[in-house]
Amino acid sequence: MGDVVNSQVKVAIVYYSATGSVAAIAQEMADAAEKLGAEVRLRKVAELAPRAVVEAKPEWKANAEATADIPEATADDLVWADAVIMGSPTRFGNIASQLKQFLDTLGGVWQQGLLADKVYSGFTSTGTLHGGQESTILALTHTFHHFGGIVVAPGYTHPHKFVDGNPYGTAHHDGGGTLAVDETTRESARVQAERVVKFARAISAAA
């Protein structure tokens, strides 16, 4: 048990965020994982929207500027990791095209089996209260299964999960851009990150 507790695991947190909610959740997860001793790579995926479109929306432009120093994700970040947590805002109950485009570049490493046997987990943010919070995370898990990944959801394994009510992963409701990421969402992010690190440690120690 001591080896499991003390072993360092590598966690890649890969996300797309337009206006900042998903970025805030990703940062909360990164901080929580680092506090547990994990080595973390926080990565955003490339923006596909034209620059003029991004700059035309103040909140979109502000998030792009605030996260300019975060590196863009590459296939190597997933190959490197013992655990991968992915996040996306919902787009009609599915993941954003920016994250989907990144996933579509992973065929080469997937074919080599380099994405298998890792822990995977997902999170999201929606503009409306029930606007795809569950379906977006579940859509992500389809890809995780194809990778041969080990999906670790938070479930109802912590008292806080009965507060936020989502067993699939952390999900924020931003009220169409009017509601900032609150403490309920941040605590959910911490619970999820801690569970991911816990199981990644156990699997790494058993390998």
Short mmCIF file of C-alpha atoms in Angstrom, two decimals:
data_model
loop_
_atom_site.label_atom_id
_atom_site.label_comp_id
_atom_site.label_asym_id
_atom_site.label_seq_id
_atom_site.Cartn_x
_atom_site.Cartn_y
_atom_site.Cartn_z
CA MET A 1 0.00 0.00 0.00
CA GLY A 2 2.87 2.37 0.72
CA ASP A 3 4.13 2.07 -2.86
CA VAL A 4 0.69 2.93 -4.19
CA VAL A 5 0.39 6.02 -2.00
CA ASN A 6 3.86 7.34 -2.74
CA SER A 7 4.24 6.52 -6.43
CA GLN A 8 4.02 9.50 -8.79
CA VAL A 9 1.57 9.24 -11.63
CA LYS A 10 1.37 11.33 -14.78
CA VAL A 11 -1.92 13.05 -15.54
CA ALA A 12 -2.78 14.84 -18.79
CA ILE A 13 -5.72 17.23 -18.61
CA VAL A 14 -6.81 18.07 -22.15
CA TYR A 15 -9.67 20.44 -22.85
CA TYR A 16 -11.38 22.88 -25.15
CA SER A 17 -12.91 26.04 -23.72
CA ALA A 18 -14.46 28.95 -25.58
CA THR A 19 -15.46 31.35 -22.82
CA GLY A 20 -13.53 29.99 -19.84
CA SER A 21 -15.77 27.69 -17.80
CA VAL A 22 -14.14 24.47 -18.98
CA ALA A 23 -10.71 26.10 -18.62
CA ALA A 24 -11.47 26.96 -14.98
CA ILE A 25 -12.56 23.38 -14.23
CA ALA A 26 -9.43 22.02 -15.93
CA GLN A 27 -7.21 24.26 -13.81
CA GLU A 28 -9.00 23.17 -10.63
CA MET A 29 -8.40 19.53 -11.55
CA ALA A 30 -4.76 20.21 -12.34
CA ASP A 31 -4.24 21.89 -8.98
CA ALA A 32 -5.95 19.03 -7.13
CA ALA A 33 -3.89 16.37 -8.92
CA GLU A 34 -0.64 18.22 -8.24
CA LYS A 35 -1.49 18.50 -4.55
CA LEU A 36 -1.71 14.70 -4.52
CA GLY A 37 1.80 14.46 -5.97
CA ALA A 38 0.87 13.77 -9.56
CA GLU A 39 2.90 15.18 -12.44
CA VAL A 40 0.42 17.14 -14.53
CA ARG A 41 0.32 18.39 -18.10
CA LEU A 42 -2.49 20.92 -18.58
CA ARG A 43 -3.19 21.24 -22.29
CA LYS A 44 -5.76 22.97 -24.48
CA VAL A 45 -6.63 21.85 -27.99
CA ALA A 46 -6.26 24.14 -30.98
CA GLU A 47 -8.94 26.71 -31.73
CA LEU A 48 -10.65 26.14 -35.07
CA ALA A 49 -12.81 29.25 -35.14
CA PRO A 50 -11.46 32.15 -37.22
CA ARG A 51 -9.63 34.78 -35.18
CA ALA A 52 -12.12 37.44 -36.24
CA VAL A 53 -14.98 35.39 -34.79
CA VAL A 54 -13.15 34.89 -31.49
CA GLU A 55 -12.26 38.56 -31.18
CA ALA A 56 -15.82 39.62 -31.95
CA LYS A 57 -17.05 38.09 -28.68
CA PRO A 58 -15.53 39.72 -25.58
CA GLU A 59 -15.77 36.65 -23.34
CA TRP A 60 -14.28 34.40 -26.03
CA LYS A 61 -11.44 36.83 -26.67
CA ALA A 62 -10.80 37.24 -22.94
CA ASN A 63 -10.47 33.49 -22.41
CA ALA A 64 -8.13 33.14 -25.39
CA GLU A 65 -5.89 35.82 -23.90
CA ALA A 66 -6.06 34.40 -20.38
CA THR A 67 -5.01 30.92 -21.54
CA ALA A 68 -2.48 31.97 -24.18
CA ASP A 69 0.40 30.47 -22.20
CA ILE A 70 -1.16 27.01 -21.94
CA PRO A 71 0.45 24.66 -24.50
CA GLU A 72 -1.64 22.99 -27.16
CA ALA A 73 -2.19 19.27 -26.77
CA THR A 74 -0.32 16.71 -28.85
CA ALA A 75 -0.60 12.96 -29.16
CA ASP A 76 2.56 12.67 -27.04
CA ASP A 77 0.73 14.14 -24.06
CA LEU A 78 -1.67 11.18 -24.05
CA VAL A 79 1.07 8.62 -24.71
CA TRP A 80 3.05 10.09 -21.78
CA ALA A 81 0.17 9.99 -19.33
CA ASP A 82 -1.01 7.29 -16.95
CA ALA A 83 -4.36 9.07 -16.73
CA VAL A 84 -6.18 11.44 -19.08
CA ILE A 85 -8.99 13.79 -18.10
CA MET A 86 -10.75 15.48 -21.01
CA GLY A 87 -13.19 18.36 -20.98
CA SER A 88 -15.41 20.10 -23.50
CA PRO A 89 -18.38 22.43 -23.54
CA THR A 90 -21.45 20.80 -24.96
CA ARG A 91 -22.43 21.28 -28.57
CA PHE A 92 -25.98 19.98 -29.03
CA GLY A 93 -25.33 17.26 -26.46
CA ASN A 94 -21.97 16.30 -27.91
CA ILE A 95 -18.36 17.48 -27.62
CA ALA A 96 -17.08 20.59 -29.37
CA SER A 97 -15.57 20.20 -32.84
CA GLN A 98 -12.23 21.48 -31.56
CA LEU A 99 -11.81 18.54 -29.19
CA LYS A 100 -13.22 16.11 -31.76
CA GLN A 101 -10.64 17.30 -34.30
CA PHE A 102 -7.86 16.60 -31.81
CA LEU A 103 -9.23 13.12 -31.12
CA ASP A 104 -9.30 12.46 -34.87
CA THR A 105 -5.53 13.03 -35.04
CA LEU A 106 -4.82 10.17 -32.64
CA GLY A 107 -5.28 7.29 -35.09
CA GLY A 108 -1.56 6.58 -35.37
CA VAL A 109 -0.87 6.18 -31.66
CA TRP A 110 -4.18 4.36 -31.18
CA GLN A 111 -3.22 1.78 -33.82
CA GLN A 112 0.04 1.17 -31.96
CA GLY A 113 -1.90 0.48 -28.75
CA LEU A 114 -0.31 3.47 -27.03
CA LEU A 115 -3.58 4.83 -25.67
CA ALA A 116 -4.74 1.60 -24.04
CA ASP A 117 -4.69 0.64 -20.35
CA LYS A 118 -4.80 4.22 -19.10
CA VAL A 119 -7.37 5.82 -16.82
CA TYR A 120 -9.76 8.19 -18.60
CA SER A 121 -12.40 10.57 -17.26
CA GLY A 122 -14.44 13.48 -18.64
CA PHE A 123 -16.08 16.78 -17.71
CA THR A 124 -18.17 19.50 -19.34
CA SER A 125 -19.96 22.84 -19.06
CA THR A 126 -23.35 23.74 -20.53
CA GLY A 127 -25.25 26.92 -21.15
CA THR A 128 -28.54 25.50 -19.90
CA LEU A 129 -29.14 23.43 -16.80
CA HIS A 130 -29.78 20.11 -18.53
CA GLY A 131 -28.37 20.98 -21.93
CA GLY A 132 -26.15 17.96 -22.45
CA GLN A 133 -24.33 17.60 -19.14
CA GLU A 134 -24.65 13.82 -19.13
CA SER A 135 -24.68 13.13 -22.88
CA THR A 136 -21.52 15.14 -23.55
CA ILE A 137 -19.50 13.22 -20.96
CA LEU A 138 -20.96 9.91 -22.14
CA ALA A 139 -20.04 10.83 -25.73
CA LEU A 140 -16.44 11.25 -24.59
CA THR A 141 -16.47 7.79 -23.04
CA HIS A 142 -17.26 6.25 -26.43
CA THR A 143 -13.78 7.31 -27.54
CA PHE A 144 -12.21 6.14 -24.28
CA HIS A 145 -13.65 2.66 -24.84
CA HIS A 146 -12.23 2.56 -28.37
CA PHE A 147 -8.84 3.47 -26.94
CA GLY A 148 -9.00 0.47 -24.61
CA GLY A 149 -9.05 2.86 -21.69
CA ILE A 150 -10.23 2.32 -18.14
CA VAL A 151 -13.07 4.78 -17.57
CA VAL A 152 -13.12 6.17 -14.04
CA ALA A 153 -16.23 8.18 -13.27
CA PRO A 154 -16.72 9.89 -9.92
CA GLY A 155 -20.00 8.07 -9.37
CA TYR A 156 -21.73 8.59 -6.04
CA THR A 157 -18.58 7.70 -4.14
CA HIS A 158 -18.19 10.92 -2.17
CA PRO A 159 -20.73 12.92 -0.12
CA HIS A 160 -20.30 15.90 -2.43
CA LYS A 161 -21.59 13.91 -5.40
CA PHE A 162 -25.03 13.97 -3.79
CA VAL A 163 -24.75 17.77 -3.89
CA ASP A 164 -23.79 18.22 -7.53
CA GLY A 165 -25.79 15.17 -8.62
CA ASN A 166 -23.75 14.06 -11.62
CA PRO A 167 -22.13 10.60 -11.36
CA TYR A 168 -20.59 10.77 -14.84
CA GLY A 169 -18.21 13.66 -14.27
CA THR A 170 -17.96 17.30 -13.30
CA ALA A 171 -20.53 19.47 -15.10
CA HIS A 172 -21.05 23.21 -14.78
CA HIS A 173 -24.10 25.25 -15.76
CA ASP A 174 -22.94 28.71 -16.83
CA GLY A 175 -26.36 30.20 -17.52
CA GLY A 176 -25.44 31.20 -21.04
CA GLY A 177 -22.26 32.86 -19.84
CA THR A 178 -23.74 34.58 -16.80
CA LEU A 179 -22.71 32.15 -14.05
CA ALA A 180 -19.04 31.73 -13.11
CA VAL A 181 -17.65 28.38 -12.01
CA ASP A 182 -18.76 28.13 -8.39
CA GLU A 183 -17.54 26.21 -5.35
CA THR A 184 -19.93 23.31 -6.01
CA THR A 185 -18.34 22.76 -9.41
CA ARG A 186 -14.83 23.26 -8.06
CA GLU A 187 -15.36 20.69 -5.33
CA SER A 188 -16.71 18.27 -7.91
CA ALA A 189 -13.57 18.83 -9.98
CA ARG A 190 -11.37 18.10 -6.97
CA VAL A 191 -13.29 14.92 -6.11
CA GLN A 192 -13.00 13.69 -9.69
CA ALA A 193 -9.29 14.48 -9.99
CA GLU A 194 -8.55 12.74 -6.70
CA ARG A 195 -10.41 9.62 -7.81
CA VAL A 196 -8.56 9.55 -11.13
CA VAL A 197 -5.19 9.86 -9.39
CA LYS A 198 -6.15 7.16 -6.88
CA PHE A 199 -6.93 4.59 -9.56
CA ALA A 200 -4.06 5.59 -11.82
CA ARG A 201 -1.71 5.01 -8.88
CA ALA A 202 -3.21 1.63 -8.12
CA ILE A 203 -3.01 0.49 -11.75
CA SER A 204 0.55 1.76 -12.17
CA ALA A 205 1.64 -0.01 -8.99
CA ALA A 206 0.06 -3.27 -10.11
CA ALA A 207 1.60 -3.18 -13.58
#
